[in-house]
Structure formats: structure tokens, C-alpha cells
CSV table of C-alpha atoms in Angstrom, one decimal:
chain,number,residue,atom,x,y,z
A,1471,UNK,CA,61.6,63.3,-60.3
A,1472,UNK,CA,60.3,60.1,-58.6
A,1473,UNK,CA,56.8,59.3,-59.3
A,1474,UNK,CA,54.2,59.1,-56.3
A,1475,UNK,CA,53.8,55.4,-54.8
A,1476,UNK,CA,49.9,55.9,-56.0
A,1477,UNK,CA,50.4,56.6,-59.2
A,1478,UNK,CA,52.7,53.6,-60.3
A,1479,UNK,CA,50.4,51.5,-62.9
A,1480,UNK,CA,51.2,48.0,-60.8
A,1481,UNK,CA,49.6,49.6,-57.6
A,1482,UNK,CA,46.2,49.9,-59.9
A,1483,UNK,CA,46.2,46.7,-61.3
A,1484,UNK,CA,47.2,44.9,-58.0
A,1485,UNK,CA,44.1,46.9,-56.5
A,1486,UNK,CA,41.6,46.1,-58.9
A,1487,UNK,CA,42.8,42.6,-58.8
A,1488,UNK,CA,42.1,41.9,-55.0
A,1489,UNK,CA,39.0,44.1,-55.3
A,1490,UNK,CA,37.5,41.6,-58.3
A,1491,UNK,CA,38.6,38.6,-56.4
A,1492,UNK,CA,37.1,39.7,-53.1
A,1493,UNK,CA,33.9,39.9,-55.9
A,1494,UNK,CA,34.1,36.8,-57.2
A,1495,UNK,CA,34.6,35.1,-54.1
A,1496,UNK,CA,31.7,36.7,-52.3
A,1497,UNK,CA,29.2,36.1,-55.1
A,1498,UNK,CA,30.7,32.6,-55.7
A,1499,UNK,CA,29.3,32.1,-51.8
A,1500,UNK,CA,26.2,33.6,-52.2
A,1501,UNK,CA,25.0,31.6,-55.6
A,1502,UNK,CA,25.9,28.4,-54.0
A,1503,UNK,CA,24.2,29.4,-50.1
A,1504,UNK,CA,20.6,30.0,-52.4
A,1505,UNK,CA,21.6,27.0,-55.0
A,1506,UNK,CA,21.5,24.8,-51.5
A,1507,UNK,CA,18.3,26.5,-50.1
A,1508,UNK,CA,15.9,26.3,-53.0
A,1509,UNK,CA,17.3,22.4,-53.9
A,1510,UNK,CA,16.4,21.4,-50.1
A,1511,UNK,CA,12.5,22.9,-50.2
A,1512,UNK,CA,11.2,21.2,-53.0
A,1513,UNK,CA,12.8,17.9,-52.0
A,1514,UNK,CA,11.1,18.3,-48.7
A,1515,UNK,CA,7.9,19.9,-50.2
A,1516,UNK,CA,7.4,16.8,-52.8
A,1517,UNK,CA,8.0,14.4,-49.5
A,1518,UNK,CA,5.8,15.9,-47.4
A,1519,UNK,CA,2.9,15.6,-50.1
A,1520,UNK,CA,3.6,12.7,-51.7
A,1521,UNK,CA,4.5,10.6,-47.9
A,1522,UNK,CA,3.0,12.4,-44.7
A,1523,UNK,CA,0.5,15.1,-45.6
A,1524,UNK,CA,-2.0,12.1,-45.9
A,1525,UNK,CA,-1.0,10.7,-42.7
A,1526,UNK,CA,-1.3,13.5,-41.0
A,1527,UNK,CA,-4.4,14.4,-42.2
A,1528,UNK,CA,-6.1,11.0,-41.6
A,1529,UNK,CA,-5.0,11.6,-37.5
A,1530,UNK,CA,-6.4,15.0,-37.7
A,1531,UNK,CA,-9.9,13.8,-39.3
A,1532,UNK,CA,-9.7,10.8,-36.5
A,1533,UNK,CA,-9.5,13.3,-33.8
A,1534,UNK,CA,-11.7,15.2,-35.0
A,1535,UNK,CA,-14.8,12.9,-36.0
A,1536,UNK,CA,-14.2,11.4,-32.4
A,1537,UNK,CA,-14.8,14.6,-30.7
A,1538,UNK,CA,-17.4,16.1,-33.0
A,1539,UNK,CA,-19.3,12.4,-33.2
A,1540,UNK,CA,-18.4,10.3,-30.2
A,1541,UNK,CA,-16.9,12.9,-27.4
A,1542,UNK,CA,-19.6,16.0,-27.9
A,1543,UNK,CA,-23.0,14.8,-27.8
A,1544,UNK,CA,-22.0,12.4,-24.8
A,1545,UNK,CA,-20.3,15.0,-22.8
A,1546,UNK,CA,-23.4,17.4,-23.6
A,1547,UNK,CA,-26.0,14.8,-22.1
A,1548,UNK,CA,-23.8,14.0,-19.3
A,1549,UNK,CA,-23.6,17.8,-18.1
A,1550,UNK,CA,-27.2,18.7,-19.2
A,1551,UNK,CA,-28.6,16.0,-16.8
A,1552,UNK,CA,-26.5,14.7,-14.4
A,1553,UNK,CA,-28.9,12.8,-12.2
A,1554,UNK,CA,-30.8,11.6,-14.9
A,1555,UNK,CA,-28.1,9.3,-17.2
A,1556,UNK,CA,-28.2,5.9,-18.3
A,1557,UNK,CA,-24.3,4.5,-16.1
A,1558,UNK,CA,-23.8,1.7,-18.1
A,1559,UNK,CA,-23.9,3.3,-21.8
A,1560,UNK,CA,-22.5,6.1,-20.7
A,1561,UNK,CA,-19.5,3.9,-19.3
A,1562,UNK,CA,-18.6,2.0,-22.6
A,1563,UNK,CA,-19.0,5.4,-24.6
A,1564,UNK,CA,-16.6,7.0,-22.5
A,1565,UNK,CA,-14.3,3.7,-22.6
A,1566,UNK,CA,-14.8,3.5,-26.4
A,1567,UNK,CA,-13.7,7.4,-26.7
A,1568,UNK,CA,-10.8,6.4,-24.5
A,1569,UNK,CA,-9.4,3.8,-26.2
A,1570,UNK,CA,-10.0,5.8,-29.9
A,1571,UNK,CA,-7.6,8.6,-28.7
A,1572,UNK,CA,-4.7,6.2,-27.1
A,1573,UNK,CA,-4.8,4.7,-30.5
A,1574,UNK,CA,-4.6,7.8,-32.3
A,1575,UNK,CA,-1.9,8.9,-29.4
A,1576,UNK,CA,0.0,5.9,-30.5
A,1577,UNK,CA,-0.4,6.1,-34.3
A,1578,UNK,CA,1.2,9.5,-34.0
A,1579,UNK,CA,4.4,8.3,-31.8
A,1580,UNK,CA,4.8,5.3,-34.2
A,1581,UNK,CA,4.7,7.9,-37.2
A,1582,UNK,CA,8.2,8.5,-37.8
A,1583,UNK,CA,7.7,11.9,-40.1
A,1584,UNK,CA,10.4,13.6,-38.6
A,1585,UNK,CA,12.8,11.3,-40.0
A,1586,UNK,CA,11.8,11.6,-43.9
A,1587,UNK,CA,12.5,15.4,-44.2
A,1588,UNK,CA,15.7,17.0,-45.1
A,1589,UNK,CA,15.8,20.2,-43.5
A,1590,UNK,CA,16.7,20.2,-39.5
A,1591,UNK,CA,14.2,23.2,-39.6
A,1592,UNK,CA,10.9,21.5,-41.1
A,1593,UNK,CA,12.1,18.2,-38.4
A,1594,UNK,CA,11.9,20.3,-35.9
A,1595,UNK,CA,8.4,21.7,-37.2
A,1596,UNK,CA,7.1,18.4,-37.8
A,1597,UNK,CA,8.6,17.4,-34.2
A,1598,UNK,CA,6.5,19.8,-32.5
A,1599,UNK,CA,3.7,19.0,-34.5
A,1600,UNK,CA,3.8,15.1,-33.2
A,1601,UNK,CA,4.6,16.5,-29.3
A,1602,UNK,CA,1.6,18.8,-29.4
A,1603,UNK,CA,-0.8,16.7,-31.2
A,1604,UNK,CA,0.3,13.1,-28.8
A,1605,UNK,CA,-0.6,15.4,-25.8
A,1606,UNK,CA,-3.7,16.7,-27.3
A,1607,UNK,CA,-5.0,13.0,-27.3
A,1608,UNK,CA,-3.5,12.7,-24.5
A,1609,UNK,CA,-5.7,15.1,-22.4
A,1610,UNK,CA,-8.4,13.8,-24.6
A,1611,UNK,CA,-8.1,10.1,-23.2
A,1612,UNK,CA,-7.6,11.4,-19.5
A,1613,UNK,CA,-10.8,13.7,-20.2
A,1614,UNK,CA,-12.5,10.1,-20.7
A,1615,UNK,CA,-10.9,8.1,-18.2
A,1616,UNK,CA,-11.9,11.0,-15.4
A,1617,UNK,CA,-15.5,10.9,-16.3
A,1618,UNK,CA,-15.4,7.1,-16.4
A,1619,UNK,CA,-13.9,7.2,-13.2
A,1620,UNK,CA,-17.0,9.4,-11.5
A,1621,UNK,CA,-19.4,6.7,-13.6
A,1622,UNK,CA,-17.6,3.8,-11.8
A,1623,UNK,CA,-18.3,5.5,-8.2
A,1624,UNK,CA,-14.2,5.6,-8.0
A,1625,UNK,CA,-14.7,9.7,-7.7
A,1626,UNK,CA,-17.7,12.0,-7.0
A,1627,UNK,CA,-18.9,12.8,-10.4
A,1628,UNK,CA,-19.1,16.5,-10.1
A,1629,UNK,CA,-15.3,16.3,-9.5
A,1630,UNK,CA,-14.9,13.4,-12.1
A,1631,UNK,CA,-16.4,16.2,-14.6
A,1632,UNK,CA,-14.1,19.3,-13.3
A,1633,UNK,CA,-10.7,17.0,-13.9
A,1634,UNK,CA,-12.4,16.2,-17.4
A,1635,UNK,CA,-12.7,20.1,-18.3
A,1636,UNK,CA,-9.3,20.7,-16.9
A,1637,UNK,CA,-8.0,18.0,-19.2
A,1638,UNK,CA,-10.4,19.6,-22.0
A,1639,UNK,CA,-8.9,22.6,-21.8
A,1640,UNK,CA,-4.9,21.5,-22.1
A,1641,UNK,CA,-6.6,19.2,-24.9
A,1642,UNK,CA,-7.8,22.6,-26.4
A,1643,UNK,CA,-4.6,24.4,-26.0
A,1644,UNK,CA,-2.7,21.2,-27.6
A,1645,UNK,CA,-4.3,21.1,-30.5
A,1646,UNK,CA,-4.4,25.0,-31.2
A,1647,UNK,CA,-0.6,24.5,-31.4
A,1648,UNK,CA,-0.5,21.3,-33.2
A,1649,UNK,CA,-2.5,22.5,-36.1
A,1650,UNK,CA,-0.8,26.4,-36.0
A,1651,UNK,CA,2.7,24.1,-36.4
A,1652,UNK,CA,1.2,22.3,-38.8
A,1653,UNK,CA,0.2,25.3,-40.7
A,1654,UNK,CA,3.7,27.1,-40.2
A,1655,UNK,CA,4.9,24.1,-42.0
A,1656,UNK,CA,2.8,24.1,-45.2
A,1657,UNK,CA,3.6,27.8,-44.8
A,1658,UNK,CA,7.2,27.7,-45.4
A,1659,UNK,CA,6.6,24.6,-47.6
A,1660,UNK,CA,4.4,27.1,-50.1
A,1661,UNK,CA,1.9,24.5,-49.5
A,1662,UNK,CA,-2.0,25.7,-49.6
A,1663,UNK,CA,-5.2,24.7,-48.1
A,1664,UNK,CA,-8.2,24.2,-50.9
């Protein structure tokens, strides 16, 4: 009697062969897919720290002091007493505050952080970063310019002072995604604010 076609010992062995190598093969893909992920984020991790996290943080702290020191107290005397404001220092404040965030705006397009990293993903982050945080200075510089403009008598000032909180607000809106981008980043870096 013939034996069944299953039961032939060469059947088994050719099975378990193909079944092993399928093993080996898919195993083989995964080590090296995670061997190439976990190489990439400490590369990119060590660059960021060691080459842009303190650029980026000194634009940050420059937009920041210029609203908190410069931009603040003169927008609050300008819209606590309109009819009673001193034009001319009011004028080269607003100039000064101007000309602080275009050089901030430009610092940041000249900043070429994008191009350091390794991973398209983290370029991308750091991409957005610079796109959000150029058009919160931006907004920031057109803020000033508008109120100059209602100082110089080019505008009514009450309008002058509308465009400005229009351009506040976009600012506001700018730099709420800048810094959340920025925070993503250091996120999937494993990086950690003290």
C-alpha cells in the first residue's frame, strides 16, 4: 500500500524549512527596521543639543524680552491714554520694536536648522517651527509699523490700533504653534524642559 502524499518524511522537512525561512527572513527585517530607528534619534537628539537648541532658545528669549520689556508697557500707555501720549517717543519705541522683530524674523530665515538633522520627520518639525515663529515676528513687526503709522498722522490712530490687534492676534496664534512644534520636537527627541 502507497503511503499518503502527507505523510512522506520530505513533505515535513520541506514544510518546516520554508516555515523557518519565512522566520528568519521576517525577523531579519524587523531587527534591522529598529537597528535604523534607534541609530537615527540619538544622532539627531545629540545635534539638536549640542548645535540648535541654543539658537533657538536665544530667538525665543529675544522675542520674548521684546514683548514683555519693549512691546507691553508701550502698547499699555498707548491704549490707557490715547489723547494724552508723548508722539515723538512713542514713535522711536515703536520703530525700535520694529526693527528688533525684522531682525529676529531674519535671524530665524538665515538659521538653516532644518538642514543639520537626519530624520525627514524632525526637518519637517523643525521646518514648521521656523514658518510659524518668522510669521509670529512677522505680525509682531506689522503690529508696530501700524501703530507707527496712526503716530505719523498716515492713518487715524483708533484704526492704526485695531490693525495692530489684528496683527497681535495672528502674532498670538503664531507663536502658540511655534513653541507647541517646538515642544513636539524635544518630545520625540526625549528631550525635557528643567
Amino acid at each position: 500500500m502507497k503511503k499518503s502524499f502527507y505523510k512522506k518524511w520530505w513533505f515535513w522537512l520541506f514544510s518546516i524549512m520554508i516555515i523557518m525561512s519565512m522566520g528568519v527572513i521576517i525577523l531579519s527585517h524587523y531587527a534591522n527596521e529598529s537597528t535604523i530607528k534607534t541609530s537615527k534619534a540619538p544622532v539627531d537628539k545629540k545635534i539638536y543639543q549640542q548645535e540648535l537648541k541654543s539658537q533657538i532658545d536665544l530667538l525665543t528669549t529675544n522675542y520674548d524680552n521684546i514683548v514683555e520689556q519693549d512691546w507691553l508697557p508701550t502698547w499699555t500707555k498707548l491704549n490707557s491714554n490715547p489723547d494724552n501720549i508723548n508722539t515723538v517717543e512713542l514713535l522711536d519705541k515703536m520703530n525700535h520694536i520694529a526693527n528688533q522683530f525684522n531682525e529676529i524674523s531674519k535671524n530665524t530665515e538665515m538659521f538653516k536648522a532644518e538642514e543639520k538633522m537626519k530624520d525627514p520627520a524632525l526637518k519637517q518639525k523643525i521646518s514648521h517651527f521656523k514658518t510659524a515663529f518668522i510669521a509670529a515676528s512677522n505680525c509682531m513687526e506689522n503690529a508696530a509699523l501700524s501703530v507707527t503709522q496712526g503716530l505719523n498722522n498716515e492713518k487715524p490712530l483708533k484704526d492704526s490700533l485695531e490693525n495692530a490687534a489684528q496683527s497681535l492676534g495672528l502674532a498670538d496664534q503664531n507663536i502658540v504653534i511655534a513653541l507647541s512644534t517646538l515642544a513636539e520636537l524635544e518630545g520625540i527627541l526625549g528631550i525635557t524642559k528643567k
